[in-house]
Amino acid sequence: MRSVYLDYAASAPLRPEVRDAMVAHLEAGDGNPSSAHAWGRRARAALQGARERIAGTLGASPAEIVFTRGGTEADNLAVFGRAVVCPGAPVVCSAVEHPAVLDAVRALGERGVATHHLPVNGDGETEVATLQPLLPLKPALVSVMWANNETGAVQPMAALAERCLASGVCFHTDAVQAFGRVPVRVDETPVALLSLSAHKLGGPRGVGALFVRRGTPLEPLLRGGGQERGLRPGTEDVTGALGFAVAAELATRERETEAIRLAGLRDRLEAGLRASTPDLVVLAGAAERLPHVCQVALPGAEREVLLLALDLEGVAVSAGSACATGAARPSHVHRAMGVPDEVANGAIRFSLGHSTTADEVEYAITAWRRVVERISAVAA
Ligand code: PLP
């Protein structure tokens, strides 16, 4: 049986160029980047090189990149780090954030912080006007993701960031899914904080970064050392940072051509799925979407049944968020979009990436047809 991986938004397979760079670095060996001797200096130079390369892809300066243990940690650092700086101030986020932001905001709410959730329309887009009345409250943070991990809907970043800037409010965006897929530049969009994760781009898992614009007050989550300008104490993962830098540069270099190629494959996938299931719903179908993400729903179907049946056909997809897999209820994203439960319960996400081929997409279309035929035969 074939094995077709269409779950890049959960985690992209490690790119060979990344693996080669990481293996070469591990084999060469170095010390602790904080050590004064030659081994330490070698590690420090490698870490600084990775920092400069990642900063270059974003239009940031290297001192604005804080390495973390992934996107979740970067999001938590932004949310809790700002809440500590502005005690008593409210916190605002969109209703469709990844749990890494949403649960952090909820935890603040449980500790008495006022929290506000920006609504989205039926295509999962934040309406900029809903932010305006909250800005005079001087929130510690407004957090709206650059693009949604379930539907791929891209948010109106420039408008949101500019309104916050004009009101002197700190704006954070979780760009974990958007980075390397759509143009993400901090020299063009005035975000104060921005979260990244390496493994969505074919870099190593457990490696990420928070962009912290110069002059943005932030408190660390952890204590214990001066690494990462005191914002992320702990000995740095130099090999991971290097792998992240290689993945970020590759994704940035290939972004435009890959966006065209992947959007073409995604459109073919949607058309192929619809051919055997005409009532298929493409979630956020009218929004600007990431080129590699396609979340579809088969009304009346069970998400878990579809996922397992596709898995038996060798096709790996997910519900929308790896964290949501296994949960039988509609996701918070669908709730916020007003998607009816009988549609939301049958939603699955296909996501494509650097090694996805047209042939794999055709295979997935055929597998889908077989799966829905089997499900209809059982239901009949
Ligand atoms: N934010 C978004 C939008 C994501 O999609 C994910 C991962 O699925 C994360 C944050 C968490 O990133 P990580 O897996 O690096 O912790």
Short mmCIF file of C-alpha atoms in Angstrom, two decimals, residues 131-378:
data_model
loop_
_atom_site.label_atom_id
_atom_site.label_comp_id
_atom_site.label_asym_id
_atom_site.label_seq_id
_atom_site.Cartn_x
_atom_site.Cartn_y
_atom_site.Cartn_z
CA LEU A 131 -10.56 45.55 17.81
CA GLN A 132 -11.13 49.30 17.84
CA PRO A 133 -13.33 49.57 21.01
CA LEU A 134 -10.81 47.49 23.00
CA LEU A 135 -7.73 49.61 22.24
CA PRO A 136 -8.60 52.43 24.70
CA LEU A 137 -8.50 49.77 27.48
CA LYS A 138 -4.71 49.65 26.85
CA PRO A 139 -4.40 45.84 26.74
CA ALA A 140 -1.11 44.25 27.77
CA LEU A 141 -1.27 42.38 24.48
CA VAL A 142 -3.42 41.86 21.42
CA SER A 143 -2.70 38.47 19.86
CA VAL A 144 -4.04 37.47 16.45
CA MET A 145 -2.47 34.65 14.47
CA TRP A 146 -1.12 35.42 10.99
CA ALA A 147 -2.92 32.41 9.54
CA ASN A 148 -5.14 29.79 11.10
CA ASN A 149 -3.80 26.28 11.53
CA GLU A 150 -7.15 24.56 10.91
CA THR A 151 -8.60 26.43 7.93
CA GLY A 152 -5.51 28.23 6.62
CA ALA A 153 -7.42 31.56 6.67
CA VAL A 154 -4.99 34.49 6.56
CA GLN A 155 -5.81 37.33 8.94
CA PRO A 156 -5.68 41.07 8.11
CA MET A 157 -2.25 41.47 9.68
CA ALA A 158 -1.23 44.88 8.44
CA ALA A 159 -4.50 46.53 9.51
CA LEU A 160 -4.49 44.90 12.97
CA ALA A 161 -0.81 45.63 13.64
CA GLU A 162 -1.09 49.23 12.44
CA ARG A 163 -4.12 49.96 14.65
CA CYS A 164 -2.30 48.57 17.68
CA LEU A 165 0.83 50.55 16.85
CA ALA A 166 -1.18 53.75 16.48
CA SER A 167 -2.69 53.17 19.96
CA GLY A 168 0.61 52.20 21.58
CA VAL A 169 -0.63 48.65 22.20
CA CYS A 170 1.67 45.61 21.95
CA PHE A 171 0.62 43.37 19.05
CA HIS A 172 1.64 39.72 18.90
CA THR A 173 1.08 37.33 16.05
CA ASP A 174 1.50 33.58 15.95
CA ALA A 175 3.07 33.13 12.52
CA VAL A 176 3.82 29.43 13.02
CA GLN A 177 1.72 28.37 10.03
CA ALA A 178 2.18 31.47 7.87
CA PHE A 179 5.97 31.82 7.94
CA GLY A 180 7.52 30.52 4.74
CA ARG A 181 4.08 30.20 3.09
CA VAL A 182 3.03 33.84 2.68
CA PRO A 183 5.27 36.92 2.96
CA VAL A 184 5.99 37.44 6.67
CA ARG A 185 8.24 40.47 7.17
CA VAL A 186 8.55 42.45 10.37
CA ASP A 187 10.10 45.37 8.47
CA GLU A 188 6.84 45.69 6.52
CA THR A 189 4.24 44.79 9.15
CA PRO A 190 4.63 46.56 12.51
CA VAL A 191 4.15 43.60 14.87
CA ALA A 192 5.88 43.83 18.25
CA LEU A 193 6.10 40.07 18.89
CA LEU A 194 5.93 37.15 16.45
CA SER A 195 6.11 33.39 17.08
CA LEU A 196 7.81 30.86 14.82
CA SER A 197 8.30 27.09 14.81
CA ALA A 198 10.90 25.16 12.80
CA HIS A 199 9.11 21.86 12.27
CA LYS A 200 6.29 23.28 10.15
CA LEU A 201 8.91 24.06 7.51
CA GLY A 202 10.88 20.81 7.51
CA GLY A 203 13.17 21.92 10.34
CA PRO A 204 13.65 20.06 13.63
CA ARG A 205 10.82 19.65 16.15
CA GLY A 206 11.07 21.40 19.48
CA VAL A 207 12.81 24.47 18.04
CA GLY A 208 11.20 27.87 17.60
CA ALA A 209 11.71 31.55 18.15
CA LEU A 210 9.97 34.67 19.33
CA PHE A 211 10.73 37.86 17.45
CA VAL A 212 10.81 40.66 20.06
CA ARG A 213 10.94 44.08 18.49
CA ARG A 214 13.59 46.30 20.03
CA GLY A 215 12.07 48.34 22.87
CA THR A 216 9.23 45.87 23.63
CA PRO A 217 9.19 45.21 27.40
CA LEU A 218 8.83 41.47 28.12
CA GLU A 219 9.45 39.28 31.16
CA PRO A 220 10.86 35.72 30.85
CA LEU A 221 8.87 32.63 31.82
CA LEU A 222 11.96 30.84 33.12
CA ARG A 223 14.74 31.98 35.41
CA GLY A 224 18.26 30.72 35.66
CA GLY A 225 20.64 32.33 33.21
CA GLY A 226 21.28 35.21 30.90
CA GLN A 227 20.92 33.34 27.62
CA GLU A 228 18.80 34.87 24.85
CA ARG A 229 19.14 38.29 26.48
CA GLY A 230 17.65 36.86 29.67
CA LEU A 231 14.35 36.12 27.93
CA ARG A 232 14.93 32.38 27.57
CA PRO A 233 17.45 31.10 30.09
CA GLY A 234 18.95 27.66 29.54
CA THR A 235 21.76 26.35 27.33
CA GLU A 236 20.74 26.88 23.74
CA ASP A 237 20.14 24.08 21.22
CA VAL A 238 22.75 25.20 18.69
CA THR A 239 22.19 22.29 16.29
CA GLY A 240 18.44 22.87 16.37
CA ALA A 241 18.88 26.58 15.73
CA LEU A 242 21.11 25.80 12.76
CA GLY A 243 18.53 23.36 11.36
CA PHE A 244 15.83 26.00 11.83
CA ALA A 245 17.94 28.55 9.93
CA VAL A 246 18.45 26.20 6.98
CA ALA A 247 14.73 25.35 6.85
CA ALA A 248 13.73 29.03 7.10
CA GLU A 249 16.06 30.04 4.29
CA LEU A 250 14.92 27.21 2.03
CA ALA A 251 11.25 28.02 2.62
CA THR A 252 11.83 31.73 2.03
CA ARG A 253 13.81 31.15 -1.16
CA GLU A 254 11.21 28.75 -2.57
CA ARG A 255 8.15 30.54 -1.23
CA GLU A 256 6.82 32.14 -4.38
CA THR A 257 7.22 29.12 -6.66
CA GLU A 258 5.99 26.72 -3.99
CA ALA A 259 2.95 28.89 -3.27
CA ILE A 260 1.90 28.62 -6.92
CA ARG A 261 2.65 24.90 -7.13
CA LEU A 262 0.93 24.02 -3.85
CA ALA A 263 -2.14 26.19 -4.47
CA GLY A 264 -2.52 24.40 -7.83
CA LEU A 265 -2.30 20.99 -6.13
CA ARG A 266 -4.70 22.11 -3.41
CA ASP A 267 -7.24 23.31 -5.97
CA ARG A 268 -6.94 20.02 -7.84
CA LEU A 269 -7.42 18.16 -4.55
CA GLU A 270 -10.57 20.13 -3.70
CA ALA A 271 -12.01 19.61 -7.18
CA GLY A 272 -11.19 15.88 -7.06
CA LEU A 273 -12.78 15.41 -3.63
CA ARG A 274 -15.86 17.32 -4.71
CA ALA A 275 -16.27 15.12 -7.77
CA SER A 276 -17.18 12.14 -5.56
CA THR A 277 -18.85 14.19 -2.79
CA PRO A 278 -20.67 17.18 -4.32
CA ASP A 279 -21.93 18.38 -0.92
CA LEU A 280 -18.35 18.84 0.32
CA VAL A 281 -17.82 22.10 2.24
CA VAL A 282 -14.47 23.91 1.94
CA LEU A 283 -14.04 25.74 5.24
CA ALA A 284 -12.95 29.39 4.95
CA GLY A 285 -13.41 28.84 1.22
CA ALA A 286 -13.96 32.53 0.49
CA ALA A 287 -11.04 33.76 2.64
CA GLU A 288 -7.48 34.32 1.51
CA ARG A 289 -5.95 31.00 2.53
CA LEU A 290 -2.50 29.54 2.97
CA PRO A 291 -1.61 27.81 -0.30
CA HIS A 292 -0.91 24.42 1.28
CA VAL A 293 -3.88 24.01 3.62
CA CYS A 294 -7.34 22.77 2.76
CA GLN A 295 -9.91 21.91 5.37
CA VAL A 296 -12.99 20.20 4.01
CA ALA A 297 -16.09 18.85 5.71
CA LEU A 298 -18.43 16.12 4.67
CA PRO A 299 -21.75 17.04 6.31
CA GLY A 300 -23.12 14.24 8.47
CA ALA A 301 -19.83 12.29 8.47
CA GLU A 302 -17.70 11.58 11.54
CA ARG A 303 -14.26 13.17 11.45
CA GLU A 304 -12.62 10.25 13.28
CA VAL A 305 -14.12 7.71 10.87
CA LEU A 306 -12.80 9.67 7.88
CA LEU A 307 -9.34 10.02 9.43
CA LEU A 308 -9.05 6.35 10.27
CA ALA A 309 -10.43 5.19 6.92
CA LEU A 310 -7.96 7.43 5.06
CA ASP A 311 -5.16 6.17 7.30
CA LEU A 312 -6.07 2.60 6.30
CA GLU A 313 -5.69 3.74 2.68
CA GLY A 314 -2.23 5.05 3.55
CA VAL A 315 -3.23 8.73 3.49
CA ALA A 316 -2.19 10.76 6.57
CA VAL A 317 -4.34 13.81 7.29
CA SER A 318 -5.62 15.37 10.50
CA ALA A 319 -8.64 17.00 12.05
CA GLY A 320 -7.14 20.46 11.91
CA SER A 321 -4.99 20.73 14.92
CA ALA A 322 -2.86 17.81 16.05
CA CYS A 323 -3.97 18.70 19.58
CA ALA A 324 -7.65 18.43 18.62
CA THR A 325 -7.34 14.92 17.17
CA GLY A 326 -9.36 12.53 19.26
CA ALA A 327 -11.75 15.22 20.44
CA ALA A 328 -15.25 14.41 19.27
CA ARG A 329 -16.67 17.92 19.59
CA PRO A 330 -16.43 20.71 16.99
CA SER A 331 -13.28 22.76 17.31
CA HIS A 332 -13.31 26.24 18.84
CA VAL A 333 -12.44 27.54 15.36
CA HIS A 334 -15.61 26.11 13.81
CA ARG A 335 -17.69 27.31 16.74
CA ALA A 336 -16.33 30.84 16.29
CA MET A 337 -17.06 30.68 12.54
CA GLY A 338 -20.60 29.56 13.18
CA VAL A 339 -20.14 26.29 11.30
CA PRO A 340 -23.11 23.99 12.08
CA ASP A 341 -22.13 20.98 14.20
CA GLU A 342 -23.15 18.45 11.56
CA VAL A 343 -20.67 20.07 9.16
CA ALA A 344 -17.91 20.70 11.74
CA ASN A 345 -18.01 17.08 12.96
CA GLY A 346 -17.10 15.88 9.47
CA ALA A 347 -14.14 18.26 8.96
CA ILE A 348 -10.64 17.10 8.14
CA ARG A 349 -7.54 18.99 7.07
CA PHE A 350 -5.27 18.11 4.19
CA SER A 351 -1.97 20.00 4.16
CA LEU A 352 0.70 19.75 1.49
CA GLY A 353 4.39 20.55 1.40
CA HIS A 354 7.76 20.46 -0.29
CA SER A 355 7.69 16.82 -1.33
CA THR A 356 3.99 16.53 -2.21
CA THR A 357 3.51 15.46 -5.83
CA ALA A 358 0.58 15.61 -8.27
CA ASP A 359 0.54 11.83 -8.23
CA GLU A 360 0.10 11.78 -4.44
CA VAL A 361 -2.82 14.18 -4.74
CA GLU A 362 -4.45 11.89 -7.33
CA TYR A 363 -3.93 8.97 -4.99
CA ALA A 364 -5.58 10.89 -2.14
CA ILE A 365 -8.55 11.72 -4.37
CA THR A 366 -8.98 8.04 -5.26
CA ALA A 367 -8.60 6.99 -1.63
CA TRP A 368 -11.27 9.53 -0.63
CA ARG A 369 -13.67 8.11 -3.20
CA ARG A 370 -13.12 4.58 -1.89
CA VAL A 371 -13.59 5.76 1.70
CA VAL A 372 -16.87 7.57 1.07
CA GLU A 373 -18.18 4.67 -1.01
CA ARG A 374 -17.45 2.31 1.88
CA ILE A 375 -19.02 4.63 4.44
CA SER A 376 -22.16 5.05 2.30
CA ALA A 377 -22.40 1.27 1.80
CA VAL A 378 -22.25 0.72 5.59
#
